[in-house]
GROMACS .gro file of C-alpha atoms in nm:
model
  409
    1LEU     CA    1  10.896   9.578  10.045
    2GLY     CA    2  11.246   9.577  10.172
    3LEU     CA    3  11.198   9.582  10.550
    4ALA     CA    4  11.313   9.218  10.615
    5PRO     CA    5  11.666   9.123  10.533
    6SER     CA    6  11.686   8.922  10.214
    7ARG     CA    7  11.978   8.876   9.958
    8SER     CA    8  11.890   8.924   9.593
    9LYS     CA    9  12.035   8.718   9.295
   10SER     CA   10  12.400   8.860   9.173
   11LEU     CA   11  12.409   8.904   8.797
   12HIS     CA   12  12.763   8.743   8.813
   13ARG     CA   13  12.532   8.404   8.786
   14SER     CA   14  12.405   8.480   8.430
   15PRO     CA   15  12.569   8.613   8.140
   16THR     CA   16  12.534   8.988   8.136
   17LEU     CA   17  12.684   9.295   7.951
   18GLU     CA   18  13.019   9.407   8.141
   19GLY     CA   19  12.890   9.732   8.173
   20ARG     CA   20  12.596   9.610   8.396
   21ARG     CA   21  12.840   9.375   8.553
   22PHE     CA   22  13.037   9.687   8.652
   23GLY     CA   23  12.745   9.893   8.783
   24GLU     CA   24  12.620   9.615   8.989
   25THR     CA   25  12.962   9.564   9.141
   26LEU     CA   26  12.965   9.949   9.191
   27LEU     CA   27  12.600   9.947   9.337
   28ARG     CA   28  12.701   9.691   9.579
   29SER     CA   29  13.047   9.852   9.685
   30ALA     CA   30  13.032   9.963  10.066
   31ARG     CA   31  13.185  10.309   9.938
   32PHE     CA   32  12.897  10.390   9.710
   33GLU     CA   33  12.654  10.291   9.968
   34CYS     CA   34  12.813  10.524  10.209
   35LEU     CA   35  12.849  10.828   9.940
   36THR     CA   36  12.440  10.736   9.911
   37MET     CA   37  12.379  10.767  10.235
   38ALA     CA   38  12.599  11.093  10.287
   39MET     CA   39  12.406  11.259   9.977
   40ILE     CA   40  12.045  11.124  10.139
   41PHE     CA   41  12.154  11.303  10.494
   42GLY     CA   42  12.293  11.611  10.348
   43SER     CA   43  11.992  11.640  10.137
   44ALA     CA   44  11.785  11.623  10.410
   45VAL     CA   45  11.998  11.878  10.588
   46GLN     CA   46  11.998  12.106  10.318
   47VAL     CA   47  11.629  12.109  10.262
   48GLY     CA   48  11.575  12.234  10.676
   49LEU     CA   49  11.890  12.496  10.668
   50GLN     CA   50  11.687  12.617  10.328
   51THR     CA   51  11.357  12.641  10.464
   52GLN     CA   52  11.467  12.780  10.818
   53GLN     CA   53  11.688  13.046  10.578
   54MET     CA   54  11.359  13.142  10.392
   55ALA     CA   55  11.139  13.141  10.706
   56THR     CA   56  11.392  13.394  10.877
   57ASP     CA   57  11.432  13.622  10.636
   58MET     CA   58  11.071  13.619  10.496
   59VAL     CA   59  11.140  13.541  10.127
   60SER     CA   60  10.998  13.354   9.852
   61GLU     CA   61  11.321  13.266   9.685
   62PRO     CA   62  11.613  13.053   9.860
   63PRO     CA   63  11.985  13.211   9.804
   64TRP     CA   64  12.183  13.083   9.493
   65GLN     CA   65  12.363  12.857   9.726
   66TYR     CA   66  12.086  12.653   9.819
   67ARG     CA   67  11.947  12.655   9.441
   68ALA     CA   68  12.294  12.515   9.327
   69ALA     CA   69  12.306  12.235   9.597
   70ASP     CA   70  11.938  12.130   9.480
   71LEU     CA   71  12.031  12.101   9.118
   72LEU     CA   72  12.350  11.877   9.252
   73PHE     CA   73  12.134  11.662   9.458
   74CYS     CA   74  11.889  11.613   9.152
   75VAL     CA   75  12.187  11.524   8.969
   76PHE     CA   76  12.303  11.266   9.154
   77PHE     CA   77  11.990  11.077   9.269
   78ALA     CA   78  11.870  11.092   8.945
   79SER     CA   79  12.200  10.930   8.800
   80GLU     CA   80  12.195  10.687   9.073
   81LEU     CA   81  11.844  10.558   8.999
   82GLY     CA   82  11.907  10.569   8.648
   83LEU     CA   83  12.219  10.338   8.696
   84ARG     CA   84  12.007  10.092   8.893
   85ILE     CA   85  11.743  10.068   8.621
   86PHE     CA   86  12.033  10.005   8.420
   87VAL     CA   87  12.162   9.708   8.602
   88TYR     CA   88  11.851   9.576   8.673
   89ARG     CA   89  11.622   9.627   8.390
   90ALA     CA   90  11.311   9.514   8.462
   91ARG     CA   91  11.362   9.333   8.742
   92PHE     CA   92  11.438   9.682   8.937
   93PHE     CA   93  11.023   9.683   9.001
   94CYS     CA   94  10.987   9.309   9.092
   95MET     CA   95  11.321   9.201   9.320
   96TRP     CA   96  11.352   9.214   9.678
   97GLY     CA   97  11.353   9.585   9.777
   98TRP     CA   98  11.083   9.673   9.508
   99GLY     CA   99  10.890   9.892   9.759
  100TRP     CA  100  11.228  10.091   9.833
  101ASN     CA  101  11.292  10.135   9.439
  102LEU     CA  102  10.938  10.258   9.353
  103PHE     CA  103  10.979  10.508   9.666
  104ASP     CA  104  11.294  10.638   9.498
  105THR     CA  105  11.179  10.647   9.177
  106LEU     CA  106  10.881  10.862   9.276
  107LEU     CA  107  11.109  11.103   9.470
  108VAL     CA  108  11.350  11.142   9.200
  109LEU     CA  109  11.044  11.237   8.960
  110SER     CA  110  10.901  11.465   9.200
  111GLN     CA  111  11.239  11.656   9.234
  112ILE     CA  112  11.264  11.668   8.873
  113LEU     CA  113  10.886  11.806   8.798
  114GLU     CA  114  11.010  12.061   9.144
  115GLU     CA  115  11.290  12.207   8.888
  116LEU     CA  116  11.070  12.190   8.599
  117LEU     CA  117  10.798  12.410   8.792
  118LEU     CA  118  11.068  12.649   8.910
  119ALA     CA  119  11.228  12.682   8.575
  120SER     CA  120  10.905  12.755   8.408
  121ALA     CA  121  10.812  13.008   8.699
  122GLY     CA  122  11.103  13.219   8.615
  123ASN     CA  123  11.025  13.185   8.247
  124THR     CA  124  10.716  13.440   8.162
  125ASP     CA  125  10.658  13.256   7.802
  126VAL     CA  126  10.637  12.890   7.983
  127ALA     CA  127  10.413  13.020   8.250
  128ALA     CA  128  10.197  13.206   8.022
  129GLY     CA  129  10.146  12.871   7.858
  130LEU     CA  130  10.069  12.673   8.177
  131ASN     CA  131   9.674  12.713   8.140
  132GLY     CA  132   9.684  13.022   8.333
  133LEU     CA  133   9.840  12.936   8.625
  134SER     CA  134  10.000  13.206   8.805
  135PRO     CA  135  10.380  13.193   8.897
  136SER     CA  136  10.305  13.217   9.269
  137TYR     CA  137  10.096  12.916   9.262
  138VAL     CA  138  10.390  12.721   9.055
  139VAL     CA  139  10.600  12.809   9.349
  140ARG     CA  140  10.411  12.673   9.602
  141VAL     CA  141  10.354  12.360   9.423
  142ALA     CA  142  10.744  12.332   9.410
  143ARG     CA  143  10.768  12.423   9.766
  144MET     CA  144  10.545  12.154   9.863
  145LEU     CA  145  10.745  11.897   9.649
  146ARG     CA  146  11.057  12.015   9.810
  147ALA     CA  147  10.935  11.959  10.146
  148ALA     CA  148  10.838  11.578  10.045
  149ARG     CA  149  11.216  11.528   9.969
  150ALA     CA  150  11.289  11.503  10.338
  151VAL     CA  151  11.121  11.179  10.356
  152ARG     CA  152  11.425  11.066  10.141
  153VAL     CA  153  11.603  11.006  10.507
  154LEU     CA  154  11.392  10.714  10.559
  155HIS     CA  155  11.677  10.529  10.358
  156VAL     CA  156  11.845  10.469  10.642
  157MET     CA  157  11.651  10.172  10.751
  158ARG     CA  158  11.812   9.960  10.468
  159PHE     CA  159  12.150   9.964  10.663
  160ALA     CA  160  12.049   9.996  11.028
  161GLU     CA  161  11.873   9.662  11.141
  162GLU     CA  162  11.734   9.753  11.478
  163LEU     CA  163  11.550  10.062  11.285
  164ARG     CA  164  11.428   9.804  11.030
  165VAL     CA  165  11.272   9.596  11.281
  166LEU     CA  166  11.111   9.889  11.442
  167VAL     CA  167  10.953  10.026  11.135
  168GLY     CA  168  10.866   9.655  11.028
  169CYS     CA  169  10.706   9.594  11.356
  170ILE     CA  170  10.510   9.935  11.303
  171VAL     CA  171  10.389   9.861  10.934
  172HIS     CA  172  10.284   9.524  11.033
  173SER     CA  173  10.063   9.668  11.352
  174MET     CA  174   9.870   9.890  11.128
  175LYS     CA  175   9.571   9.617  11.091
  176SER     CA  176   9.566   9.637  11.468
  177PHE     CA  177   9.558  10.005  11.419
  178PHE     CA  178   9.274  10.020  11.227
  179TRP     CA  179   9.015   9.808  11.417
  180ALA     CA  180   9.146   9.963  11.722
  181ALA     CA  181   9.069  10.300  11.596
  182VAL     CA  182   8.710  10.158  11.489
  183LEU     CA  183   8.659  10.042  11.834
  184LEU     CA  184   8.737  10.349  11.997
  185LEU     CA  185   8.540  10.561  11.756
  186LEU     CA  186   8.243  10.373  11.789
  187ILE     CA  187   8.272  10.386  12.196
  188ILE     CA  188   8.336  10.792  12.174
  189TYR     CA  189   8.037  10.814  11.921
  190VAL     CA  190   7.797  10.622  12.134
  191ALA     CA  191   7.897  10.853  12.436
  192SER     CA  192   7.896  11.169  12.239
  193LEU     CA  193   7.542  11.111  12.131
  194SER     CA  194   7.422  11.071  12.473
  195LEU     CA  195   7.601  11.377  12.609
  196THR     CA  196   7.502  11.602  12.318
  197GLN     CA  197   7.134  11.518  12.346
  198VAL     CA  198   7.141  11.554  12.753
  199VAL     CA  199   7.307  11.920  12.711
  200LEU     CA  200   7.049  12.005  12.411
  201VAL     CA  201   6.750  11.922  12.657
  202HIS     CA  202   6.885  12.099  12.942
  203ARG     CA  203   6.935  12.388  12.739
  204LEU     CA  204   6.599  12.388  12.563
  205GLU     CA  205   6.399  12.330  12.868
  206SER     CA  206   6.578  12.465  13.180
  207GLY     CA  207   6.616  12.778  13.077
  208ALA     CA  208   6.999  12.791  13.138
  209SER     CA  209   7.180  13.119  13.188
  210ALA     CA  210   7.419  13.245  12.912
  211HIS     CA  211   7.724  13.194  13.080
  212SER     CA  212   7.632  12.809  13.129
  213ALA     CA  213   7.474  12.757  12.810
  214HIS     CA  214   7.819  12.890  12.634
  215GLU     CA  215   8.022  12.671  12.860
  216LEU     CA  216   7.813  12.359  12.788
  217ALA     CA  217   7.816  12.437  12.412
  218ARG     CA  218   8.196  12.504  12.413
  219TRP     CA  219   8.244  12.123  12.490
  220TYR     CA  220   7.893  11.917  12.379
  221GLY     CA  221   7.732  12.198  12.134
  222SER     CA  222   7.717  11.946  11.822
  223VAL     CA  223   7.809  11.579  11.774
  224PRO     CA  224   8.160  11.653  11.606
  225GLN     CA  225   8.252  11.887  11.894
  226SER     CA  226   8.132  11.616  12.146
  227VAL     CA  227   8.335  11.351  11.974
  228LEU     CA  228   8.662  11.559  11.984
  229SER     CA  229   8.609  11.651  12.321
  230LEU     CA  230   8.569  11.291  12.442
  231PHE     CA  231   8.883  11.194  12.208
  232GLN     CA  232   9.080  11.463  12.377
  233GLY     CA  233   9.011  11.371  12.740
  234LEU     CA  234   9.126  11.020  12.647
  235THR     CA  235   9.417  11.057  12.455
  236GLY     CA  236   9.560  11.360  12.704
  237GLY     CA  237   9.461  11.655  12.470
  238LEU     CA  238   9.235  11.747  12.761
  239ASP     CA  239   9.204  11.692  13.124
  240TRP     CA  240   8.900  11.479  13.149
  241GLY     CA  241   8.811  11.712  13.472
  242GLU     CA  242   8.744  12.022  13.270
  243LEU     CA  243   8.482  11.809  13.056
  244ALA     CA  244   8.348  11.671  13.373
  245ASN     CA  245   8.306  11.982  13.594
  246PRO     CA  246   8.047  12.171  13.324
  247LEU     CA  247   7.827  11.869  13.346
  248ILE     CA  248   7.830  11.859  13.780
  249GLN     CA  249   7.809  12.234  13.798
  250HIS     CA  250   7.546  12.313  13.518
  251ILE     CA  251   7.343  11.997  13.479
  252SER     CA  252   7.354  11.708  13.756
  253PRO     CA  253   7.630  11.533  13.972
  254VAL     CA  254   7.489  11.199  13.871
  255LEU     CA  255   7.578  11.299  13.491
  256GLY     CA  256   7.881  11.369  13.637
  257PHE     CA  257   7.937  11.045  13.785
  258LEU     CA  258   7.832  10.861  13.453
  259PHE     CA  259   8.093  11.073  13.269
  260SER     CA  260   8.372  10.960  13.504
  261ALA     CA  261   8.270  10.554  13.509
  262TYR     CA  262   8.270  10.632  13.135
  263THR     CA  263   8.613  10.763  13.154
  264ALA     CA  264   8.742  10.505  13.414
  265PHE     CA  265   8.629  10.233  13.150
  266ALA     CA  266   8.783  10.365  12.846
  267LEU     CA  267   9.111  10.450  13.024
  268LEU     CA  268   9.147  10.152  13.251
  269ALA     CA  269   8.983   9.854  12.994
  270VAL     CA  270   8.992   9.984  12.626
  271MET     CA  271   9.309  10.133  12.628
  272ASN     CA  272   9.501   9.906  12.836
  273VAL     CA  273   9.339   9.600  12.584
  274VAL     CA  274   9.455   9.807  12.278
  275SER     CA  275   9.782   9.842  12.407
  276ALA     CA  276   9.827   9.498  12.524
  277THR     CA  277   9.676   9.377  12.126
  278PHE     CA  278   9.970   9.613  11.980
  279VAL     CA  279  10.259   9.463  12.199
  280GLU     CA  280  10.157   9.110  12.085
  281ALA     CA  281  10.155   9.194  11.741
  282VAL     CA  282  10.477   9.399  11.750
  283ILE     CA  283  10.625   9.071  11.958
  284LYS     CA  284  10.518   8.814  11.687
  285ARG     CA  285  10.656   9.042  11.458
  286SER     CA  286  10.998   9.108  11.592
  287ALA     CA  287  11.004   8.728  11.654
  288ARG     CA  288  10.929   8.655  11.284
  289LEU     CA  289  11.188   8.929  11.185
  290LYS     CA  290  11.446   8.731  11.373
  291GLU     CA  291  11.406   8.426  11.236
  292ILE     CA  292  11.440   8.552  10.919
  293ARG     CA  293  11.755   8.731  11.021
  294GLN     CA  294  11.885   8.391  11.163
  295MET     CA  295  11.796   8.222  10.823
  296ARG     CA  296  11.992   8.464  10.613
  297GLU     CA  297  12.308   8.436  10.874
  298ALA     CA  298  12.259   8.071  10.864
  299SER     CA  299  12.233   8.050  10.479
  300ARG     CA  300  12.590   8.295  10.453
  301LEU     CA  301  12.761   8.064  10.688
  302PHE     CA  302  12.665   7.741  10.504
  303LYS     CA  303  12.779   7.883  10.185
  304ARG     CA  304  13.110   7.999  10.344
  305LEU     CA  305  13.159   7.645  10.489
  306ASP     CA  306  13.072   7.458  10.131
  307ILE     CA  307  13.402   7.510   9.947
  308ASP     CA  308  13.353   7.255   9.695
  309HIS     CA  309  13.008   7.419   9.627
  310SER     CA  310  12.855   7.045   9.661
  311GLY     CA  311  12.543   7.136   9.842
  312CYS     CA  312  12.644   6.942  10.161
  313ILE     CA  313  12.945   7.016  10.412
  314THR     CA  314  13.140   6.743  10.607
  315PHE     CA  315  13.316   6.799  10.925
  316ASP     CA  316  13.667   6.876  10.755
  317GLU     CA  317  13.506   7.176  10.616
  318ILE     CA  318  13.398   7.287  10.938
  319ALA     CA  319  13.716   7.217  11.123
  320ASP     CA  320  13.926   7.404  10.822
  321HIS     CA  321  13.688   7.758  10.934
  322LEU     CA  322  13.696   7.671  11.326
  323GLU     CA  323  13.920   7.996  11.366
  324SER     CA  324  13.758   8.202  11.142
  325PRO     CA  325  13.579   8.469  11.310
  326GLU     CA  326  13.194   8.406  11.175
  327ILE     CA  327  13.235   8.023  11.288
  328GLU     CA  328  13.332   8.157  11.652
  329ALA     CA  329  13.016   8.388  11.654
  330PHE     CA  330  12.817   8.137  11.545
  331PHE     CA  331  12.922   7.878  11.845
  332ARG     CA  332  12.899   8.194  12.089
  333THR     CA  333  12.496   8.231  11.969
  334ILE     CA  334  12.425   7.891  12.038
  335ASP     CA  335  12.624   7.883  12.339
  336VAL     CA  336  12.861   7.611  12.236
  337ASP     CA  337  13.210   7.572  12.278
  338VAL     CA  338  13.407   7.564  11.991
  339ARG     CA  339  13.603   7.205  12.098
  340GLU     CA  340  13.238   7.060  12.107
  341ALA     CA  341  13.243   7.130  11.718
  342ARG     CA  342  13.251   6.712  11.650
  343SER     CA  343  12.934   6.678  11.872
  344LEU     CA  344  12.760   6.978  11.739
  345PHE     CA  345  12.819   6.818  11.357
  346ASP     CA  346  12.698   6.473  11.494
  347LEU     CA  347  12.388   6.678  11.634
  348LEU     CA  348  12.332   6.838  11.283
  349ASP     CA  349  12.361   6.534  11.085
  350VAL     CA  350  12.008   6.382  11.145
  351ASP     CA  351  12.026   6.110  10.920
  352GLY     CA  352  12.408   6.000  11.005
  353SER     CA  353  12.534   6.022  10.657
  354GLY     CA  354  12.840   6.215  10.746
  355LEU     CA  355  12.734   6.521  10.533
  356ILE     CA  356  12.501   6.809  10.647
  357GLU     CA  357  12.277   6.900  10.342
  358PHE     CA  358  12.117   7.269  10.370
  359GLU     CA  359  11.789   7.182  10.466
  360GLU     CA  360  11.963   6.990  10.784
  361PHE     CA  361  12.199   7.277  10.859
  362LEU     CA  362  11.926   7.579  10.844
  363SER     CA  363  11.668   7.383  11.072
  364GLY     CA  364  11.936   7.279  11.325
  365CYS     CA  365  12.096   7.614  11.343
  366ILE     CA  366  11.708   7.770  11.384
  367ARG     CA  367  11.634   7.508  11.714
  368LEU     CA  368  11.977   7.560  11.838
  369GLN     CA  369  11.918   7.937  11.827
  370GLY     CA  370  11.596   7.935  11.994
  371PRO     CA  371  11.415   7.797  12.289
  372ALA     CA  372  11.337   7.436  12.323
  373LYS     CA  373  10.976   7.363  12.227
  374ALA     CA  374  10.764   7.151  12.366
  375SER     CA  375  10.750   6.904  12.045
  376ASP     CA  376  11.146   6.883  12.124
  377LEU     CA  377  11.122   6.785  12.441
  378VAL     CA  378  10.873   6.488  12.377
  379MET     CA  379  11.070   6.410  12.065
  380ALA     CA  380  11.395   6.366  12.312
  381MET     CA  381  11.184   6.150  12.553
  382ARG     CA  382  11.090   5.916  12.280
  383GLU     CA  383  11.465   5.897  12.145
  384ILE     CA  384  11.589   5.852  12.527
  385ARG     CA  385  11.305   5.573  12.595
  386SER     CA  386  11.403   5.391  12.286
  387TYR     CA  387  11.779   5.422  12.350
  388PHE     CA  388  11.707   5.238  12.706
  389VAL     CA  389  11.502   4.970  12.535
  390GLU     CA  390  11.742   4.886  12.301
  391HIS     CA  391  12.012   4.915  12.541
  392SER     CA  392  11.816   4.681  12.780
  393ALA     CA  393  11.705   4.431  12.528
  394ASN     CA  394  12.117   4.446  12.428
  395SER     CA  395  12.227   4.337  12.778
  396ARG     CA  396  11.979   4.090  12.822
  397SER     CA  397  12.065   3.883  12.533
  398SER     CA  398  12.451   3.959  12.632
  399THR     CA  399  12.391   3.838  12.950
  400THR     CA  400  12.229   3.507  12.797
  401PHE     CA  401  12.468   3.434  12.581
  402SER     CA  402  12.742   3.442  12.843
  403SER     CA  403  12.495   3.199  13.051
  404ASP     CA  404  12.489   2.943  12.747
  405GLU     CA  405  12.868   2.942  12.703
  406VAL     CA  406  12.925   2.883  13.057
  407ASP     CA  407  12.671   2.587  13.073
  408GLU     CA  408  12.908   2.470  12.750
  409VAL     CA  409  13.209   2.482  12.954
   0.00000   0.00000   0.00000
C-alpha cells in the first residue's frame, strides 16, 4: 500500500514516448514533490479556515475568496492525477503505492463531485432535475465531501520516514485490536448481564424508593446501558467509584465488593495483557520495516558501487568510493572504520572469489547492521574449531617433516 519504503521501476529502462519520460522526470523531481506537499497543506489549512469563517459568521456560503481557492486546488490536484495516470497508464493502479494512488483518485473524484453539486445547487434548472432534491440537501452533501478533503494531509507519510513507520505499525496492529475488542466486549457483556439482572430483581422485589430506583436505572437500567457504563468505567470515561457506590448503598456491600474485584481484574489483568499484545505486534512490525529500509539502502549502495553494471563489485570499486558520504555513513552504521575496508570486503566475500555478488552484499549488510544471532555464533565456533584442527594438523606434519630431514642428515 506504500507504507513500507520501496523503489518502483523507471520508465527510462523501456522505450516510451518523450512526453511520458518528461512527465516521469517531472513527477520524480524534488521541486514538484515540494510543490505538491505545499498544495496539500494549503488545501487542509484552507478547508479549516473556511469552516471556521462559516461557523463564526453563521452563513451557509463561504466568501468568494474561498470558492476561488477551492477551484484552484481542484484544478491542481486533478491535473496532477491526470499526469500520473498519463505517465504510468495501467501500472498506476498496480504499482508500488497503489493504495495511495487509489486514495488520491477517490479524493479528486469527490472534490469534482462537490464542485458539480455546488454548481447544480446554484442553477435552478439543474436543481429541479435532480429527482426533486432540494438545493439545501445538495449543499449539505457537498459540505460533507469538503470535510473529507482534509484527509489528504495524510500524504505527508510518503515523505516522513518515522511517520510512515508509525502508521504502518498502527495498520499492522488492527488484527490485534479487533480480537482485543472482542475479548473486552465479551467480558463486559457477561458482567453487564449479571448486574442488570441483579438490579432488576432489586427494583421489583424490594420496593426501592424512587430516588434509589432512578439512580440504579441510570447506570444499570438495561443491558446496553450497563455495557456502556462498564465500558466507560474501564476506559476512563467514568470513575468506577461512581458505578460502585449505587450498588453498595442501595443493594449490598457484597455486590460492591464483587464489582470492585471485577474492575481490578479487568484493569490490572485484561488491559495490561491487551497493551502487551499491542506493544509486541508493534515491535515486530517496526523491526520488519527497519529491515526493509536496510535492504533498500543496501540495494542503492550496491548500485552506486557497481560502476560497470556487471552485477558484482570488486575491492577496487569500493576503494574508489571510500570518501563518498554514502560509504562513510554505511561504515558508521556497521561500526567499522573506513581503513578496515579490505577486511570488510573479505568478510562479505563468502566464496573467496574476489567478487561480491548482490545476494552476498545484501545478506552481509543486513547481518552486520543487526545483532548477532545464535546461529551466527554457532557457525563462528565451527569455523574457529575447523581452523584450529587444520592448523594443528599442519603443525604436526611440519614437525614430522623436519624430524625426518634431521634423521636423513
